[in-house]
Amino acid sequence: MVTRLSPRDAMYYFLDDSRSTTHLGALLIVDPAAAQATSENAEPGGTGSEASDAARRASRQSTLDYAGLVSLVENRLQLIPRYRQVVREVTLGLARPVWVDDPDFDINFHIRRAGLPRPGGAVDVDELVARVMSRPLDRTRPLWEMYLIEGLADGRLAILTKSHRCLIDDAGSREISEVICDDTETAEPLPEELWMPGRPPGGTHLVAGALAEALARPGDLVDTVLHGNGIVSEMRSAVGTTVRRVGDVVSQLTDSAPRSPLNNAGTTTRSFTTVALPRRGCAKVAEHHGCTINDVELAIISGVMRKWMLSFDPAEVPADTVRVVVPLSARDPGVERTAEPEPGWIGVGKPSFVTDLPVGESNPAVRLAQVAGLADRYAQSPRRMTLGPSPLFPELGVVPFPEISSRAFRSLNSRAYNVPVAMSTSPVPDRFVLGAPVRQVFSIPTLVSQRALAISVVEYRDHLHFAFVADRGVIADLPAMADYVFESHEELTQKS
């Protein structure tokens, strides 16, 4: 019995092309020296049984080095079985691809070491992340990579993860960076698992299964003709041209995003930059203006976008708005708690809404008030709700035409915003990797086709961690946005 990719996962799998890669990940800054100090303080010779127990637990804890990280990941892969599977396409695209155990799974291929010239700073880390995220994943292997980055200042390490979007389904599967982290310094390992890859199905078996499904649900076969991955998919270009023309007409008749270089198609070459702000200052701004931390984050991003647009031509006034898509839980935290009891930094497939950032407003206090007001209004508007990109023809069923039209117009939501903004809507508790505290967490969002910029914000350890991923062919000056974050924050604090 094979497991087929869901329509949405298959869509992300096939969205990869010469100018777009749909992977995401995380950057964790870890402090092994702090774990070593804890271990030394818990050496036997202290008083009481608690010191002895702490010493025994510390002695069992592996060291955070390459070998220790490999052992940790091997132990945790049982929680995310997709990370030991490959995607196998069906002959002639007669059905969506299937998940198959990788018979040659080699964990040392996926976990790699990287070094920075000592002492490596944030700029060095960002450049390394940009190079890693620019490269497509090897489709003949499980679609993920992990890097242990050495050489950071103060003896710190960084862990970079890169996972294809199709690995993180909407049913709650976690990204591997979240799986390797613990909420205590001395987490016990999972019971040992003897994993043996299943026998991969042959091509004939996959074709027979696809035909059996097609006979049971004829609409699927029509779907694969239109959006398959085999030779019959040559029709896709013609269909895509038609949809784009329809989209151009609809964008003139509906409330679409303003035209912007942020929607230009570029290359797979990425740039990456990060910045962390103290939460306390942002909380004071939110309290002074009677809004939320999320409103302040969006106001800071508005200031960043305004400054970036003015950097092209200081004499030119920027457009009135930049349209962003943000999690609905940014307005209603109960949405996040209902869907995911344990806060994390990778959120996909969750309800979102589209709102406008008033980048044309020069007064930062007025800009914040407008951000909060617009977000409150649009979070209640059904026309502004979205679940993100959707496949046009996932399963036609027995009544195809209503389904075609609804899916087609849902896909046009990709034209409805300029920048995706991923936000953690509740603080992430302290995390540890093999006893070493994680000092910073940056989420690396997916940069899909027709987007030149994606932004994420994670609230962790009393700081707001901003990460910017951009198409280097469109946005060549991304590091400047880190400076704009500080400037926009300072403008708001001066007005509070």
XYZ file of C-alpha atoms in Angstrom:
496
model
C 0.000 0.000 0.000
C 1.671 3.224 -1.152
C 1.057 6.664 0.283
C 0.340 9.265 -2.331
C 1.287 12.917 -1.966
C -1.680 15.115 -1.142
C -2.797 17.534 -3.873
C -1.177 20.449 -2.050
C 2.092 18.592 -1.384
C 2.234 17.499 -5.021
C 1.662 21.096 -6.075
C 4.676 22.243 -4.050
C 6.734 19.359 -5.382
C 6.037 20.372 -8.977
C 6.357 24.100 -8.293
C 10.131 23.666 -8.301
C 11.553 24.891 -11.564
C 14.565 26.750 -12.900
C 13.559 29.928 -11.044
C 11.861 28.704 -7.901
C 12.552 26.213 -5.123
C 9.950 25.567 -2.460
C 12.014 24.699 0.568
C 11.992 26.232 4.036
C 13.951 25.740 7.237
C 15.367 27.274 10.373
C 18.584 28.711 11.762
C 19.324 27.914 15.416
C 22.162 29.640 17.283
C 23.279 27.258 20.030
C 25.612 27.785 23.016
C 27.408 24.509 23.901
C 29.633 26.307 26.435
C 26.611 26.924 28.633
C 25.789 23.206 28.608
C 29.388 22.385 29.540
C 29.244 24.789 32.459
C 26.037 23.164 33.681
C 27.653 19.726 33.467
C 30.697 20.868 35.452
C 28.528 22.391 38.153
C 26.674 19.084 38.475
C 29.812 16.932 38.997
C 29.653 14.335 41.793
C 30.876 15.675 45.066
C 27.983 18.039 45.526
C 25.609 17.599 48.418
C 22.379 15.633 48.217
C 20.864 13.213 45.789
C 19.734 15.992 43.436
C 23.346 16.849 42.552
C 24.097 13.164 41.925
C 21.040 12.747 39.726
C 21.974 15.867 37.765
C 25.504 14.555 37.289
C 24.254 11.200 36.021
C 21.859 12.855 33.590
C 24.585 15.197 32.363
C 26.983 12.301 31.841
C 24.418 10.528 29.651
C 23.887 13.638 27.557
C 25.757 13.500 24.242
C 28.087 16.313 23.274
C 26.846 18.712 20.631
C 29.304 17.925 17.877
C 28.844 16.304 14.475
C 28.695 12.756 15.826
C 26.308 13.753 18.591
C 24.031 15.588 16.171
C 23.925 12.599 13.821
C 22.989 10.285 16.701
C 20.291 12.683 17.846
C 18.738 12.958 14.401
C 18.855 9.183 13.884
C 16.955 8.776 17.145
C 14.315 11.393 16.257
C 13.651 10.400 12.643
C 11.050 7.911 13.848
C 8.878 10.951 14.630
C 9.052 12.211 11.034
C 9.097 9.157 8.726
C 8.869 11.305 5.583
C 12.498 12.312 6.172
C 13.595 8.765 5.243
C 11.462 8.605 2.123
C 11.842 9.772 -1.450
C 9.218 11.024 -3.859
C 8.639 8.696 -6.784
C 6.703 9.891 -9.798
C 4.200 7.696 -11.630
C 4.772 6.802 -15.287
C 3.165 9.286 -17.694
C 1.882 11.286 -14.746
C -1.169 9.040 -14.412
C -1.470 9.918 -10.722
C 0.168 12.043 -8.083
C 3.624 10.873 -6.920
C 4.026 8.514 -3.971
C 6.234 8.349 -0.876
C 8.689 5.429 -0.951
C 11.289 4.378 1.633
C 14.805 5.244 0.493
C 16.632 1.889 0.262
C 20.010 3.676 0.235
C 19.280 6.158 3.012
C 22.546 7.733 4.189
C 22.156 10.117 7.086
C 25.692 11.445 6.612
C 24.673 12.742 3.193
C 21.910 14.814 4.772
C 23.807 16.094 7.831
C 26.886 18.085 6.919
C 29.549 20.200 8.581
C 30.373 23.762 7.590
C 32.951 26.141 9.013
C 33.310 29.907 9.182
C 36.533 31.908 9.500
C 36.856 32.477 13.238
C 35.303 34.410 14.794
C 32.332 34.138 12.493
C 29.770 36.905 12.792
C 26.134 37.284 11.754
C 27.071 38.446 8.251
C 29.178 35.324 7.695
C 26.341 33.089 8.868
C 23.838 34.902 6.649
C 26.026 34.459 3.576
C 26.409 30.744 4.248
C 22.655 30.348 4.735
C 22.025 32.217 1.467
C 24.333 29.878 -0.445
C 22.737 26.764 1.051
C 19.181 27.955 0.433
C 20.033 28.856 -3.174
C 20.804 25.255 -4.090
C 17.985 22.889 -5.087
C 17.569 19.670 -3.156
C 18.599 16.331 -4.651
C 15.355 14.728 -5.828
C 16.843 11.249 -5.852
C 17.123 11.378 -2.050
C 14.889 12.447 0.860
C 14.264 16.161 0.410
C 16.136 17.691 3.344
C 19.551 18.804 4.568
C 21.049 19.875 7.883
C 24.281 21.756 8.551
C 26.312 22.026 11.748
C 28.051 25.386 11.357
C 31.221 25.860 13.389
C 33.480 28.842 13.956
C 30.992 31.331 15.411
C 32.165 33.859 17.984
C 32.167 32.875 21.688
C 32.348 29.179 20.816
C 28.772 29.058 19.618
C 27.427 26.782 16.901
C 24.647 27.180 14.396
C 22.311 24.498 13.095
C 20.765 25.167 9.703
C 17.929 23.005 8.396
C 16.496 22.928 4.878
C 13.339 20.927 4.117
C 11.174 20.777 1.032
C 7.739 22.223 1.629
C 6.070 18.952 0.598
C 7.619 17.251 3.669
C 5.671 19.532 6.013
C 2.062 18.640 5.394
C -0.947 20.447 6.788
C -1.808 17.669 9.247
C 0.757 18.738 11.823
C 4.044 17.247 10.588
C 6.920 19.206 12.087
C 10.080 20.458 10.462
C 13.221 18.679 11.614
C 14.585 21.723 13.474
C 11.628 21.492 15.857
C 12.007 17.736 16.277
C 15.640 17.858 17.446
C 14.885 20.472 20.113
C 13.837 19.716 23.692
C 12.175 21.842 26.350
C 14.614 20.681 29.048
C 18.379 20.321 29.256
C 18.254 16.596 30.005
C 15.648 15.107 27.722
C 15.724 11.329 27.528
C 16.285 9.748 24.083
C 13.457 7.904 22.410
C 13.494 4.088 22.524
C 15.814 2.686 19.893
C 14.097 1.858 16.606
C 15.369 -0.681 14.107
C 14.366 0.854 10.798
C 14.392 -1.264 7.675
C 13.299 0.290 4.376
C 10.258 -1.246 2.765
C 10.490 -2.802 -0.654
C 9.921 -0.068 -3.259
C 6.994 -0.693 -5.616
C 7.782 -1.291 -9.264
C 6.686 0.976 -12.069
C 4.062 -1.492 -13.234
C 2.588 -1.652 -9.748
C 2.367 2.149 -9.562
C 0.683 2.355 -12.968
C -1.812 -0.360 -12.018
C -2.603 1.462 -8.793
C -3.077 4.747 -10.645
C -5.436 3.156 -13.145
C -7.412 1.500 -10.349
C -7.829 4.863 -8.648
C -8.792 6.474 -11.949
C -11.537 3.903 -12.475
C -12.792 4.502 -8.953
C -12.602 8.299 -9.344
C -12.525 9.285 -13.023
C -12.003 12.946 -12.204
C -8.460 12.256 -11.038
C -7.461 10.955 -14.462
C -8.741 14.147 -16.095
C -6.769 16.108 -13.503
C -3.503 14.385 -14.369
C -4.029 15.114 -18.064
C -4.205 18.815 -17.208
C -1.624 18.934 -14.421
C 0.278 15.665 -14.649
C 4.019 15.267 -14.556
C 4.487 13.028 -17.586
C 4.463 13.633 -21.319
C 0.770 14.475 -21.300
C 1.574 17.453 -19.087
C 2.751 19.385 -22.144
C -0.797 20.740 -22.115
C 0.038 22.468 -18.847
C 1.738 25.402 -20.543
C -1.344 26.150 -22.620
C -3.599 25.880 -19.578
C -1.237 28.085 -17.587
C -1.282 30.743 -20.302
C -5.067 30.793 -20.229
C -5.139 31.088 -16.434
C -2.647 33.940 -16.518
C -4.809 35.803 -19.019
C -7.865 35.252 -16.846
C -5.859 36.469 -13.870
C -4.919 39.664 -15.668
C -8.599 40.397 -16.300
C -9.662 39.487 -12.773
C -6.929 41.663 -11.245
C -8.433 44.651 -13.036
C -11.895 43.895 -11.725
C -11.067 42.912 -8.167
C -9.066 44.262 -5.262
C -5.600 43.010 -6.225
C -2.190 43.802 -4.817
C -0.399 46.881 -6.145
C 2.139 46.287 -8.848
C 5.577 45.958 -7.327
C 9.063 44.618 -8.075
C 8.378 42.390 -5.066
C 6.285 40.231 -7.413
C 8.929 39.935 -10.117
C 10.175 36.534 -11.180
C 13.895 36.165 -10.638
C 16.313 33.314 -10.030
C 16.938 30.643 -7.395
C 19.872 32.666 -6.035
C 18.916 33.725 -2.532
C 20.067 36.341 -0.064
C 19.374 36.133 3.656
C 19.642 38.459 6.629
C 18.491 38.459 10.245
C 18.017 40.856 13.118
C 16.783 40.503 16.711
C 14.989 43.209 18.689
C 14.284 43.233 22.442
C 10.635 42.434 23.024
C 10.402 44.829 25.964
C 10.725 47.932 23.808
C 8.112 46.678 21.348
C 5.775 45.796 24.226
C 6.038 49.357 25.545
C 5.142 50.710 22.113
C 2.152 48.351 21.920
C 0.955 49.357 25.394
C 1.339 53.064 24.662
C -0.677 52.860 21.446
C -3.216 50.310 22.650
C -2.360 47.634 20.100
C -0.669 44.240 20.009
C 2.921 43.070 19.603
C 1.954 41.706 16.187
C 0.772 45.179 15.170
C 4.161 46.599 16.175
C 5.936 43.893 14.172
C 3.874 44.754 11.099
C 4.491 48.463 11.647
C 8.235 47.807 11.771
C 7.967 45.819 8.539
C 5.978 48.709 7.033
C 8.820 51.066 7.915
C 11.338 48.665 6.406
C 9.359 48.446 3.161
C 9.004 52.241 2.994
C 12.729 52.809 3.473
C 13.589 50.139 0.936
C 11.262 51.639 -1.673
C 12.683 55.118 -1.093
C 16.204 53.750 -1.494
C 15.555 53.324 -5.222
C 14.817 57.023 -5.717
C 14.798 59.348 -2.664
C 12.813 61.920 -4.629
C 9.983 59.503 -5.435
C 7.120 58.920 -3.010
C 6.533 55.165 -2.517
C 3.274 53.490 -3.371
C 0.530 53.856 -0.796
C 0.537 50.231 0.312
C 2.378 46.935 0.249
C 0.070 43.970 0.593
C 1.097 41.102 2.888
C -0.407 37.782 3.921
C -0.148 36.983 7.642
C -1.475 34.226 9.947
C -5.032 34.743 11.110
C -3.823 33.880 14.616
C -1.990 37.236 14.589
C -5.459 38.717 15.281
C -6.968 35.730 17.120
C -4.377 33.744 19.139
C -7.029 31.131 19.852
C -6.692 29.933 16.248
C -3.066 28.981 16.893
C -3.762 27.325 20.242
C -6.565 25.248 18.764
C -4.441 24.027 15.871
C -1.123 23.578 17.686
C -0.915 23.395 21.500
C 2.903 23.602 21.515
C 4.213 26.857 19.973
C 6.751 26.402 17.211
C 8.517 28.455 14.572
C 7.471 26.613 11.408
C 3.835 27.220 10.533
C 2.377 26.069 7.221
C -1.096 25.478 5.871
C -2.795 27.560 8.561
C -5.588 30.085 8.024
C -4.235 33.459 6.928
C -5.565 36.794 5.789
C -4.365 39.544 3.496
C -3.839 43.063 4.806
C -2.205 46.289 3.660
C 0.858 48.008 5.070
C 0.581 51.806 4.683
C 4.119 52.421 3.425
C 3.076 55.761 1.947
C 2.546 57.199 5.450
C 5.634 59.052 6.706
C 4.573 59.417 10.357
C 5.511 56.188 12.196
C 2.845 56.617 14.897
C 0.111 57.158 12.320
C 1.498 54.215 10.346
C 1.164 51.967 13.408
C -2.428 53.096 13.993
C -3.279 52.394 10.364
C -1.604 48.966 10.489
C -3.672 47.984 13.534
C -6.910 49.335 12.076
C -6.476 47.663 8.699
C -5.518 44.340 10.265
C -8.588 44.403 12.532
C -10.831 45.151 9.563
C -9.412 42.643 7.095
C -9.158 39.809 9.615
C -12.973 39.886 9.664
C -13.387 39.974 5.888
C -14.065 36.642 4.123
C -12.681 38.152 0.906
C -9.295 38.561 2.599
C -9.034 34.993 3.941
C -6.647 32.513 2.369
C -5.088 29.111 2.965
C -2.177 29.934 0.706
C -1.502 28.659 -2.811
C -3.871 25.888 -3.874
C -3.737 23.487 -6.814
C -6.093 24.412 -9.606
C -7.481 20.938 -10.274
C -6.678 18.643 -7.326
C -9.661 16.239 -7.564
C -12.378 16.990 -10.057
C -14.917 14.436 -8.789
C -18.196 13.808 -10.578
C -19.255 17.469 -10.862
C -16.135 19.043 -12.340
C -17.074 22.528 -13.451
C -17.907 24.159 -10.096
C -14.764 22.626 -8.646
C -12.642 23.884 -11.554
C -13.875 27.440 -11.230
C -13.535 27.576 -7.428
C -10.034 26.111 -7.493
C -8.983 28.413 -10.330
C -10.035 31.527 -8.471
C -8.451 30.263 -5.236
C -5.184 29.855 -7.109
C -5.435 33.487 -8.168
C -4.943 34.412 -4.514
C -1.269 34.206 -5.380
C -1.828 37.554 -7.115
C -3.478 39.057 -4.069
C -0.374 39.980 -2.071
C 3.197 41.185 -2.479
C 5.006 39.672 0.511
C 4.271 36.656 2.756
C 4.935 37.284 6.451
C 5.203 34.286 8.783
C 4.680 35.197 12.441
C 4.767 33.176 15.639
C 1.725 34.437 17.500
C 2.804 33.206 20.929
C 6.235 33.088 22.584
C 8.284 29.952 21.945
C 9.569 28.482 25.253
C 13.272 27.889 25.801
C 14.701 25.118 23.671
C 17.800 22.904 24.000
C 19.761 20.681 21.625
C 21.624 17.905 23.470
C 21.547 20.037 26.593
C 22.942 23.140 24.878
C 20.604 26.139 25.102
C 19.301 27.599 21.868
C 19.999 31.330 22.077
C 18.291 32.462 18.873
C 15.730 30.992 16.486
C 15.151 32.282 12.963
C 12.538 30.752 10.693
C 13.449 30.601 6.987
C 10.202 30.892 5.029
C 9.446 29.516 1.579
C 10.029 31.903 -1.294
C 7.586 30.775 -3.944
C 7.459 31.748 -7.604
C 6.500 35.348 -8.372
C 7.739 36.497 -4.966
C 11.024 38.347 -4.437
C 10.821 38.617 -0.641
C 9.530 36.598 2.318
C 9.704 37.627 5.976
C 9.357 35.728 9.243
C 9.172 36.824 12.869
C 9.707 34.462 15.814
C 9.244 35.527 19.446
C 11.890 33.704 21.471
C 13.798 34.441 24.702
C 12.360 37.949 25.101
C 13.417 38.936 21.582
C 11.689 39.270 18.236
C 13.762 37.447 15.628
C 13.253 38.830 12.116
C 14.482 36.882 9.067
C 14.397 38.105 5.460
C 14.784 35.793 2.440
C 15.012 37.425 -0.965
C 15.657 36.734 -4.610
C 19.132 38.180 -5.085
C 18.347 38.902 -8.730
C 15.563 41.292 -7.683
C 16.687 42.570 -4.264
C 20.444 42.998 -4.271
C 20.611 45.113 -1.113
C 18.833 42.826 1.356
C 21.352 43.388 4.237
C 20.174 46.998 4.341
C 16.798 45.759 5.575
C 18.425 44.709 8.853
C 19.431 48.334 9.401
C 15.939 49.461 8.424
C 14.493 47.227 11.152
C 16.511 49.043 13.820
C 15.634 52.430 12.335
C 11.909 51.655 12.159
C 11.942 50.358 15.730
C 13.706 53.497 16.934
C 11.163 55.715 15.180
C 8.326 53.977 16.995
C 9.984 54.117 20.413
C 10.656 57.835 20.020
C 6.938 58.380 19.406
C 5.931 56.391 22.489
